[in-house]
XYZ file of C-alpha atoms in Angstrom:
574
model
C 90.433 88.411 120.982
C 87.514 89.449 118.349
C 88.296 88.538 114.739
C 86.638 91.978 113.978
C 88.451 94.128 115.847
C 91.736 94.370 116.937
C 92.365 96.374 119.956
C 96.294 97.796 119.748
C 97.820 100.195 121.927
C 101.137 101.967 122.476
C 102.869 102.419 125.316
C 105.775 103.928 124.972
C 106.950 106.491 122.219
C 110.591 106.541 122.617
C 113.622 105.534 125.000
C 112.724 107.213 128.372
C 109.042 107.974 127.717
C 106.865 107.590 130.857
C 107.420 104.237 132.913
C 103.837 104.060 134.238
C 102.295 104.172 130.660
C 102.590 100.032 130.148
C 100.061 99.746 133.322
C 98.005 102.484 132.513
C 97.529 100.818 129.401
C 97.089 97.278 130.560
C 94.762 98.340 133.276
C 92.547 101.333 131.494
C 90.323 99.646 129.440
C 90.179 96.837 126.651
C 93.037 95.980 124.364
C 94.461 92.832 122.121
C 98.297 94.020 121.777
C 99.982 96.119 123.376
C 103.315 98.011 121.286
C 106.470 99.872 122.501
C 108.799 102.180 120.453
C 111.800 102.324 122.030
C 114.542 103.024 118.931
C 115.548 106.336 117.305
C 118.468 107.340 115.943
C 120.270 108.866 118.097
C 118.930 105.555 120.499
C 120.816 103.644 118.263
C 123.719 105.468 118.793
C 123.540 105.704 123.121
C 122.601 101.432 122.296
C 125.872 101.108 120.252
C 127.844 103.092 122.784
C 126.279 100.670 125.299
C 127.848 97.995 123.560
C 130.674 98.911 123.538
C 130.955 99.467 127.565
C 129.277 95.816 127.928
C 128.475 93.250 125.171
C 126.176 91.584 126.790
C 123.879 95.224 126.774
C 122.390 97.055 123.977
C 118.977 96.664 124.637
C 116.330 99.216 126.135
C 116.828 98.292 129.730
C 113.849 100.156 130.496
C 111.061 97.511 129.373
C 112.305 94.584 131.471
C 112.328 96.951 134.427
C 108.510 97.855 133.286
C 108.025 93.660 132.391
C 108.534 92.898 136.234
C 105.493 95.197 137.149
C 103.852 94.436 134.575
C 104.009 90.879 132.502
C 101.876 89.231 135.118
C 98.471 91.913 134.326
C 99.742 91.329 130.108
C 99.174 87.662 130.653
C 96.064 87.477 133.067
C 94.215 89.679 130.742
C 96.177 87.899 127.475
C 97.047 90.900 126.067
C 100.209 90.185 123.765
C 103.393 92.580 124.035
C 105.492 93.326 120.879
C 108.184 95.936 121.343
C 110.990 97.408 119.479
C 113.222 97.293 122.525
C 115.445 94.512 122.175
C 117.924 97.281 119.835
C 120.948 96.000 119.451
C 120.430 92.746 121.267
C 116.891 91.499 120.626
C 118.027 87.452 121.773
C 119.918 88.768 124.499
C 116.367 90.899 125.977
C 114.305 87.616 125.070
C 116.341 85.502 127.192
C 116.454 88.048 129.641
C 112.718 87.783 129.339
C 112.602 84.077 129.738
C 113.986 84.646 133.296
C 112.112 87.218 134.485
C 108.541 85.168 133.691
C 110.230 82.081 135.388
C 111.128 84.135 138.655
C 107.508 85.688 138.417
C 106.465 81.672 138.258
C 104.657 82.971 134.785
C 104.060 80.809 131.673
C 104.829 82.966 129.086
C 105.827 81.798 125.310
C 108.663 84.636 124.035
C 109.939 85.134 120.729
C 112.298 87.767 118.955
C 112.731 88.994 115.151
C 116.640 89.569 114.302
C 118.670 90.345 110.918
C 118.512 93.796 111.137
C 122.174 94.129 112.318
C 124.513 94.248 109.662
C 127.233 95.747 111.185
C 129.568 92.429 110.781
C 128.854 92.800 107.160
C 131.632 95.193 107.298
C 132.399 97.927 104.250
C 130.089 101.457 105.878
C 133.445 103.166 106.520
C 135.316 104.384 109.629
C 133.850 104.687 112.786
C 130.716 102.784 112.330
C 129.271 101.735 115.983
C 125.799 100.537 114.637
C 124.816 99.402 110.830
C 120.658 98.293 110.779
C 118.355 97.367 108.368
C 114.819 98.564 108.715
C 113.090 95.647 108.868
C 109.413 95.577 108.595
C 106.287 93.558 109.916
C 106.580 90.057 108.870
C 108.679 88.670 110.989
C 106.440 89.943 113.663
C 103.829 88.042 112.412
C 105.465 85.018 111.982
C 106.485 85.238 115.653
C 102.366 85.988 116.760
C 101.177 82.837 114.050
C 103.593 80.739 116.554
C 101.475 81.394 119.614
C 104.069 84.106 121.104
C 102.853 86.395 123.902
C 105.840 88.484 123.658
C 107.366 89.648 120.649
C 110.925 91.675 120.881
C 112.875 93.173 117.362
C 115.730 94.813 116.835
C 115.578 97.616 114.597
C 112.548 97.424 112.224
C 109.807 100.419 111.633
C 107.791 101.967 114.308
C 104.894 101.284 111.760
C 105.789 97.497 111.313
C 104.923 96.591 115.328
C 101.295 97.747 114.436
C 101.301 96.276 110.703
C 102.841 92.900 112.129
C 100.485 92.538 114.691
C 97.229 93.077 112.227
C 98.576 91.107 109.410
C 99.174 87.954 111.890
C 95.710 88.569 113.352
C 93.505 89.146 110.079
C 95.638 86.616 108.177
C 96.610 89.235 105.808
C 99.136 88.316 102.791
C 102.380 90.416 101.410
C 99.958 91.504 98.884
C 97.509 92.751 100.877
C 99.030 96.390 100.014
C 95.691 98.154 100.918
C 94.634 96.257 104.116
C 98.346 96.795 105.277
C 99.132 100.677 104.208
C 95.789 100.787 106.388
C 97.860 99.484 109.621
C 100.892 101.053 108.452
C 99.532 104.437 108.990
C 97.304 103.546 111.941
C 101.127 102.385 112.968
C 102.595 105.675 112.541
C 100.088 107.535 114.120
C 100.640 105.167 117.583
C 103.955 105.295 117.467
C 104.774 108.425 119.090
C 102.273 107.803 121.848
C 100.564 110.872 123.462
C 101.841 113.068 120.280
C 98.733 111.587 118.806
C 96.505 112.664 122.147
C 97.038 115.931 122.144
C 101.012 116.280 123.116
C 103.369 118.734 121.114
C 99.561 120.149 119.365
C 100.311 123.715 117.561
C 96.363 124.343 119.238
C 97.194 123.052 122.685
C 95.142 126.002 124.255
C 92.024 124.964 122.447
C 92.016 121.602 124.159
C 92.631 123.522 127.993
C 90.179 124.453 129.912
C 88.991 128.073 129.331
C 88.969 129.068 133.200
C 92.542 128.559 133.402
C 94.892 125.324 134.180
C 94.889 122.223 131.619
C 93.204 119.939 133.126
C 93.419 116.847 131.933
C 96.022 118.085 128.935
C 98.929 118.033 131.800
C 98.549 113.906 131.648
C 97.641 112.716 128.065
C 96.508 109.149 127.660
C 98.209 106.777 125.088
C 96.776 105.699 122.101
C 95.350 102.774 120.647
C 93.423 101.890 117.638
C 90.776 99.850 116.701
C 91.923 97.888 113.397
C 89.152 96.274 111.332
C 90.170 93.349 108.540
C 89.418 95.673 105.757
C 92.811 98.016 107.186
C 90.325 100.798 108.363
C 91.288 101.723 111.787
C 89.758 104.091 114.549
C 92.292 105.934 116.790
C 90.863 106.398 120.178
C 92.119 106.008 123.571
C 91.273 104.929 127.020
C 87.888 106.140 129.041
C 88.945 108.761 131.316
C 92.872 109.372 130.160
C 93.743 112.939 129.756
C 94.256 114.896 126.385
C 92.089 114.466 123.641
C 92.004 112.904 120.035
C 90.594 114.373 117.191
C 90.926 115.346 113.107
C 93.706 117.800 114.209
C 95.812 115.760 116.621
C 95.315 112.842 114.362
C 96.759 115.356 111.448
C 99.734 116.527 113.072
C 101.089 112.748 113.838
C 100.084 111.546 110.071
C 102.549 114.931 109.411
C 105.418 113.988 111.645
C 108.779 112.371 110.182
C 107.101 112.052 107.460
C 107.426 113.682 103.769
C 106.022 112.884 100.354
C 102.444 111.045 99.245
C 104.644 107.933 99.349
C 105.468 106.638 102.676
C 107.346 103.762 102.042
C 108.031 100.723 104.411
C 109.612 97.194 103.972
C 106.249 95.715 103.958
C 104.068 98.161 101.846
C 104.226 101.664 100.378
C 101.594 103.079 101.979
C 99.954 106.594 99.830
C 99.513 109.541 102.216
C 97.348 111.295 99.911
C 94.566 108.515 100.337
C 94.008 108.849 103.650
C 90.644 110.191 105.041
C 90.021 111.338 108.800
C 86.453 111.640 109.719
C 85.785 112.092 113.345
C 83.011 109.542 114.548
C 82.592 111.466 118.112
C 84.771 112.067 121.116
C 87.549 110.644 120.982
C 87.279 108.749 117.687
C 88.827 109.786 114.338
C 88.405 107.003 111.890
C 91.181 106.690 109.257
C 89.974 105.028 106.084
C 90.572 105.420 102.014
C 94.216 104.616 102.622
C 95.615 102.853 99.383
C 98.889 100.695 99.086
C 101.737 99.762 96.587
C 104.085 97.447 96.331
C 107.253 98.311 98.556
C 110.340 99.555 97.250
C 113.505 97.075 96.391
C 116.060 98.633 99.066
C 115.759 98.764 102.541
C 117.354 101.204 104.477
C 120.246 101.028 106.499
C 121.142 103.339 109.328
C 124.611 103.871 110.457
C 125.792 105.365 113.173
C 129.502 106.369 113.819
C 131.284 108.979 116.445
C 132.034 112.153 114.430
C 134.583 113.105 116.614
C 134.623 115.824 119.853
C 132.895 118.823 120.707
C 132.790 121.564 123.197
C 130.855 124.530 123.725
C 131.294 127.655 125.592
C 128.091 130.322 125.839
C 129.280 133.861 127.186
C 126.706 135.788 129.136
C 126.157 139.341 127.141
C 124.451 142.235 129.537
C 123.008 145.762 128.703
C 123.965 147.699 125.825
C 126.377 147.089 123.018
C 125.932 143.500 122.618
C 127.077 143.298 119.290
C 130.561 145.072 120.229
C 130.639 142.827 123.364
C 129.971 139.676 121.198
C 132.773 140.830 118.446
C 135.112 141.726 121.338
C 135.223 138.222 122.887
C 135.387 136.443 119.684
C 138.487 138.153 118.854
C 139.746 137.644 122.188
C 139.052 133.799 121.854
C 140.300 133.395 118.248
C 143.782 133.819 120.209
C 142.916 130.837 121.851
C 142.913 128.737 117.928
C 145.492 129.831 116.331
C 148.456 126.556 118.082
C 146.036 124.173 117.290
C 142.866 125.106 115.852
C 139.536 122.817 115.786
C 138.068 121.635 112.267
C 135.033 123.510 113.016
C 134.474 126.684 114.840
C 130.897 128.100 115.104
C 129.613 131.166 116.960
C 125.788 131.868 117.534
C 124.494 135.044 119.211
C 121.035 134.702 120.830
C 119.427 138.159 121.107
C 117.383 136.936 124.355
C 117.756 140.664 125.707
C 115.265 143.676 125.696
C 116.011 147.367 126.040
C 115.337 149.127 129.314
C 114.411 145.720 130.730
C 113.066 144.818 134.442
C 115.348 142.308 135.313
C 118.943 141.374 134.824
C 118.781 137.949 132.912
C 115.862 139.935 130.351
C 118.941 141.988 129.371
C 121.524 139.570 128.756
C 121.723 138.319 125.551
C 123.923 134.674 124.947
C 126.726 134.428 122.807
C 127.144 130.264 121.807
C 130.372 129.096 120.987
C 130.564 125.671 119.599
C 133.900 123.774 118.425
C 134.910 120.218 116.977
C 137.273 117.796 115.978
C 138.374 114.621 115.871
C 141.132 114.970 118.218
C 139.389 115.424 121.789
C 142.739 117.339 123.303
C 141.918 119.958 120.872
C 138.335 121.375 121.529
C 139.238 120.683 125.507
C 141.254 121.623 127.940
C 142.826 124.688 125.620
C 139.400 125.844 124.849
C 138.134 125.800 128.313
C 141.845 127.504 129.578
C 141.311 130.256 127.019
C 137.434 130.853 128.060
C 138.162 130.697 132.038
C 141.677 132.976 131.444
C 139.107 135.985 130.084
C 137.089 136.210 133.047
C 138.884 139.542 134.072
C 140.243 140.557 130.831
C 137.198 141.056 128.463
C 134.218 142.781 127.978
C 132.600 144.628 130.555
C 130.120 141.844 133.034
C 131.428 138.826 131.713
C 130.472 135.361 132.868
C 129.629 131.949 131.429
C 126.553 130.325 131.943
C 128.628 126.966 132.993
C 131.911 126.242 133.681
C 133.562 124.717 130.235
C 134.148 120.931 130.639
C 135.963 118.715 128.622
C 135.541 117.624 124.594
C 132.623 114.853 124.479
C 132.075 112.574 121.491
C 129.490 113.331 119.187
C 128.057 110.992 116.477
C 126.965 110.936 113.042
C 123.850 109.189 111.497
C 123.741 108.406 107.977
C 121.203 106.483 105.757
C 122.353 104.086 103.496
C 120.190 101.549 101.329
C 120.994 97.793 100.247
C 118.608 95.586 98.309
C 115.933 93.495 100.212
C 117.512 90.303 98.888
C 120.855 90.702 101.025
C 119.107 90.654 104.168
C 118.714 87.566 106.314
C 115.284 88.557 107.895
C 114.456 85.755 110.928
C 111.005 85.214 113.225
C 112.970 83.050 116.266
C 109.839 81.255 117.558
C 108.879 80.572 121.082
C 110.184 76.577 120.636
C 113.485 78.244 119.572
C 112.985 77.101 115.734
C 114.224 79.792 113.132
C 111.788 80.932 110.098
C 112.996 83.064 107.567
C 111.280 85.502 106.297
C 110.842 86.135 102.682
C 111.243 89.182 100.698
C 108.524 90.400 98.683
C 107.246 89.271 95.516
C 106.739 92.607 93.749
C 108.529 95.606 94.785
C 108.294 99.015 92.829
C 110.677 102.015 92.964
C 109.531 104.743 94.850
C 109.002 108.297 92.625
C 107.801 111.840 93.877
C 103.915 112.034 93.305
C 102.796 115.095 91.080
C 101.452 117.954 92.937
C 97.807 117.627 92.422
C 95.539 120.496 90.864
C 95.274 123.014 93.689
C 91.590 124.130 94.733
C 90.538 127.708 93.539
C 91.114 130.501 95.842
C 87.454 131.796 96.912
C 85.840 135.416 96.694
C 86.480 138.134 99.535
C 90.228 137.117 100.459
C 91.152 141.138 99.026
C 91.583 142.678 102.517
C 94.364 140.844 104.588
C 95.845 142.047 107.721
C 99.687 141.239 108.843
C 99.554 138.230 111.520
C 101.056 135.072 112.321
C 100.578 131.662 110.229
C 99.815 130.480 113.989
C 96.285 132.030 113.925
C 95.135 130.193 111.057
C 97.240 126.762 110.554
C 98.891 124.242 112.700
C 102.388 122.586 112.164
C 105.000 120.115 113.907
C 108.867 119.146 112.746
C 110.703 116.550 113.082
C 114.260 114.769 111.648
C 115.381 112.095 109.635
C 119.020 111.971 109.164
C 120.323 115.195 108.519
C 116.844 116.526 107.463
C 114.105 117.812 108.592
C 109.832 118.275 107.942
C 107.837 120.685 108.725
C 103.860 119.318 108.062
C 101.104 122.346 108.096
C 97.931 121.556 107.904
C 94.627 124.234 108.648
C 91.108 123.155 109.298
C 88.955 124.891 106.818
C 88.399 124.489 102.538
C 89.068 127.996 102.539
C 91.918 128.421 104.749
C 93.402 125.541 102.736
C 93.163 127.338 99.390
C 95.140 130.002 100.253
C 97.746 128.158 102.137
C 98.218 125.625 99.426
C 98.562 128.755 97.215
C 100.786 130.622 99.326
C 103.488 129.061 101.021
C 105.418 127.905 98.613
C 108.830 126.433 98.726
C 110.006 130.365 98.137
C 107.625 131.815 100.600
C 109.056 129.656 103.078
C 113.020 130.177 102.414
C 111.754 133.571 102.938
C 110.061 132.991 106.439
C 112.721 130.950 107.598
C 115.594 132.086 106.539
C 118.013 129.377 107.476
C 116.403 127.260 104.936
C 117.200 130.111 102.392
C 120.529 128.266 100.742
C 118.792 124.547 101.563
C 117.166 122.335 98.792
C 113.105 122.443 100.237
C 111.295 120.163 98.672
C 106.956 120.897 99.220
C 104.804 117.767 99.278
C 100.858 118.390 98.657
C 98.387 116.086 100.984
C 94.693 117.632 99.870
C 92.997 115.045 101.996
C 94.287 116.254 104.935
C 94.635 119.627 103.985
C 98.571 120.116 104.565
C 101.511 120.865 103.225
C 104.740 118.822 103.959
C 108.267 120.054 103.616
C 111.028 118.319 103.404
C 115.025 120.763 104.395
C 117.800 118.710 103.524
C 120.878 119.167 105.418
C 119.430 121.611 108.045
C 120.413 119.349 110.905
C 123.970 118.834 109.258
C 125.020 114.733 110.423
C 121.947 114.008 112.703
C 120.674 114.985 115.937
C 123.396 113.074 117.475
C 125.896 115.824 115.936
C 124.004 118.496 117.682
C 125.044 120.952 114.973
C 122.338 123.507 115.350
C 120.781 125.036 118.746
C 117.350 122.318 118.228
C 119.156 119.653 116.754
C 115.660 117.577 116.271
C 114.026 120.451 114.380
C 111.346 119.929 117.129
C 110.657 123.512 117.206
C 110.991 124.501 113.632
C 107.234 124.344 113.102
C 106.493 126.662 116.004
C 108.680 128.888 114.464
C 107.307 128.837 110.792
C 103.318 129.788 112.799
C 105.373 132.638 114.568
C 105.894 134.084 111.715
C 104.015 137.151 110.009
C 102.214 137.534 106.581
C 99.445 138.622 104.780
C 96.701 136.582 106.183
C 93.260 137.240 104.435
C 91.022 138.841 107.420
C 87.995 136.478 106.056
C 90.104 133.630 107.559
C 91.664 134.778 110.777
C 89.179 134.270 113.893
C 87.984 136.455 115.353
């Protein structure tokens, strides 16, 4: 392993990503380290539930299944493996380990990070399946500095398995703020694997082949970066993987679940608005500039609790008067609520149909009916009765597009924050000895950045022509909790004048309407020429509550470059 370089990859972006991508990675080319994000949210949750089936589980099954293919080709070509996959159960996944490399006859040294569970700590309230600390990288490092070839956590950042790795490799301190925001963000941009490669990309049909197909777009590669000691990184990938990475792929990852200049971590606050992308040729985006700050004094906590039942029921709506159909039927099924209603009743009509159309399911329109409460016997059987019981007694071509089924739980995800003091951080070494890590030295509350002065809108931007944002700039969503972000970024000085001085937080309210009554919060990146937003409350308790029809916000983006405005023609293509 050079001490110049360090060579660290990503296989796996979340739980159920592709299985094959920890050989492909092994086996494709160079690499030091090799990471795995396994944990989200609503992971957490499905982990917790888990748990509560089997004690002994709550760990992402998924990576020991890839370990037996795979630990033998990590070890011959001493590539270390540090993973977020031990969840809920990081000792339980390294013994689990242990056994596997002693069936495989393997010599391997295994070592897990654990704390992060504070669920015994009692006092989050009802309900509470899953209580966790964000850890961050030190413990990782402590775990590498101990001669570990495999390194499992619980539930720290998806940044910290990159930062952990570099800071035990370059012998970076705590206050190393700069070298670590460096691997912080070289973290985040890894740790949704092939999002940074040209999956999810708002300009997917610029990296496709122009005589039809996508080529090698259908199979992105995984990312890795190069780290250098200064914190500099290059994000590349494998020689001959599909997809591509450059300034704008790069971009839209930097953009994701992310939201002010501050991106704060356990570790390091690492500043957004530092960071410089310069593409060094194909393939190869350097990220440099990025500056650092102490970390903030709280760590957050996520907690994850059932919320109680749902059930949904989504009529069919064909030909003409939809609206009548769609007020006819909810009538008919408010019957249904009035012995025992549900807490929450919620009816969404989808207007999928045209007029005059071709084809019977480009007619139909879909009427969504979603209930819930805390009482499962409520939003079932009496809700499904009442739907099934109109199937010759309503509006005219009725039908369901499923048969209604039974109430399923749905949980809730809440952050909560505790002070880094009152957590019990531990590096388990490979000999079995317990190191505690420290907390930082210095911390420093986190406040909003001021927006910076916004460039000056050039000559000959008079004549504009009604289009979509889509033309000109680029986006991609994401959650956090109940919240969501929607990053836009456009390629051009020009382009980024007039976006920066155009959608603002009431320009968007007005293109998305279902942000209208939300507090929107606009975060100003000049380096990379985006805009952030931040929509509280959007996605009500979490994507676990599925409370709206893309419960992830994964498509809110998309929707904000579908939009139309007044688009100067200067900067449309042509």
């Amino acid at each position: 392993m050079s001490r110049e370089v360090l060579r660290i990859g990503n296989a796996s972006g979340f739980y159920g990503d592709r299985f094959e991508a920890m050989r492909e990675m092994l086996t494709g080319g160079p690499l030091d380290v090799l990471t795995g994000d396994y944990l989200a949210e609503l992971t957490m949750l499905i982990l917790g539930r888990d748990r509560l089936r089997d004690s002994a589980l709550g760990y992402a099954k998924t990576y020991l299944r890839q370990l037996e293919e795979c630990l033998g080709i990590a070890r011959e070509r001493g590539v270390k493996l540090v993973s977020n996959a031990g969840g809920l159960a990081p000792a339980a996944l390294a013994e689990e380990i242990r056994e596997l490399a002693e069936r495989l006859g393997l010599d391997v040294r295994v070592a897990h990070v654990e704390g992060d569970d504070l669920l015994g700590r009692g006092g989050w309230g009802e309900g509470v399946l899953t209580a966790n600390a964000y850890l961050g990288g030190e413990g990782i490092a402590a775990c590498l500095r101990a001669g570990a070839d495999v390194v499992v956590t619980g539930r720290v950042t998806d940044a910290a398995l990159v930062s952990g790795a570099a800071a035990a490799h370059f012998g970076w301190g705590p206050e190393d703020h700069d070298r670590l925001a460096g691997a912080v963000v070289a973290g985040h941009i890894l740790e949704c694997g092939t999002q940074a490669t040209g999956g999810n990309y708002a300009f997917f049909g610029e990296l496709a082949p122009r005589e039809g197909g996508f080529g090698l777009l259908r199979r992105p590669g995984f990312p890795l970066a190069e780290i250098h000691e200064d914190g500099t990184s290059v994000i590349t990938k494998h020689p001959g993987t599909g997809g591509r990475v450059d300034a704008g792929t790069v971009t839209a990852q930097l953009l994701y679940e992310t939201a002010g200049a501050r991106y704060a971590g356990p570790d390091v606050t690492a500043r957004l608005d530092t960071v410089r992308l310069t593409e060094e040729g194909p393939d190869r985006v350097r990220v440099a500039g990025v500056r650092g700050e102490a970390p903030p004094p709280t760590l957050k906590v996520g907690l994850n609790r059932l919320g109680g039942h749902r059930n949904e029921v989504v009529f069919v709506l064909t030909g003409l008067d939809i609206e009548a159909k769609a007020e006819f039927v909810k009538a008919q099924m408010a019957e249904a609520f009035v012995k025992s209603p549900p807490a929450e009743v919620r009816w969404e009509l989808v207007r999928t149909d045209r007029p005059d159309a071709p084809t019977q399911e480009t007619a139909s329109a879909l009427l969504r009916l979603v209930v819930r409460d805390p009482d499962q016997s409520v939003v079932g059987r009496p809700l499904s009765a009442a739907a099934v019981e109109l199937a010759l007694a309503s509006y005219p071509g009725f039908h369901l597009t499923a048969p209604p089924a039974k109430g399923t739980p749905y949980g809730v995800f809440e952050a909560a924050y505790t002070g880094q003091e009152t957590v019990a951080h531990f590096a388990v070494l490979p000999d079995g000895s317990r190191h505690q890590v420290g907390v930082p030295a210095r911390t420093l509350a986190l406040e909003e950045v001021a927006e910076p002065a916004l460039p000056p809108l050039p000559a000959g931007l008079r004549e504009t022509r009604r289009a979509p944002l889509g033309l000109l700039a680029g986006a991609r969503s994401g959650d956090k909790g109940g919240s969501a972000n929607i990053g836009v970024w456009v390629r051009e000085e020009a382009a980024w004048a007039w976006l920066a001085a155009t959608l603002t937080v009431p320009k968007l309210r007005e293109l998305l309407p279902e942000c209208a009554e939300l507090p929107v919060t606009r975060h100003v990146l000049p380096n990379l020429r985006a805009l952030n937003f931040t929509v509280e409350g959007l996605l009500g308790e979490g994507v676990a509550s599925q409370a709206r029809f893309d419960p992830q916000a994964k498509g809110l983006g998309e929707w904000l470059r579908a939009r139309h405005l007044d688009i100067p023609v200067r900067l449309l293509p042509s």
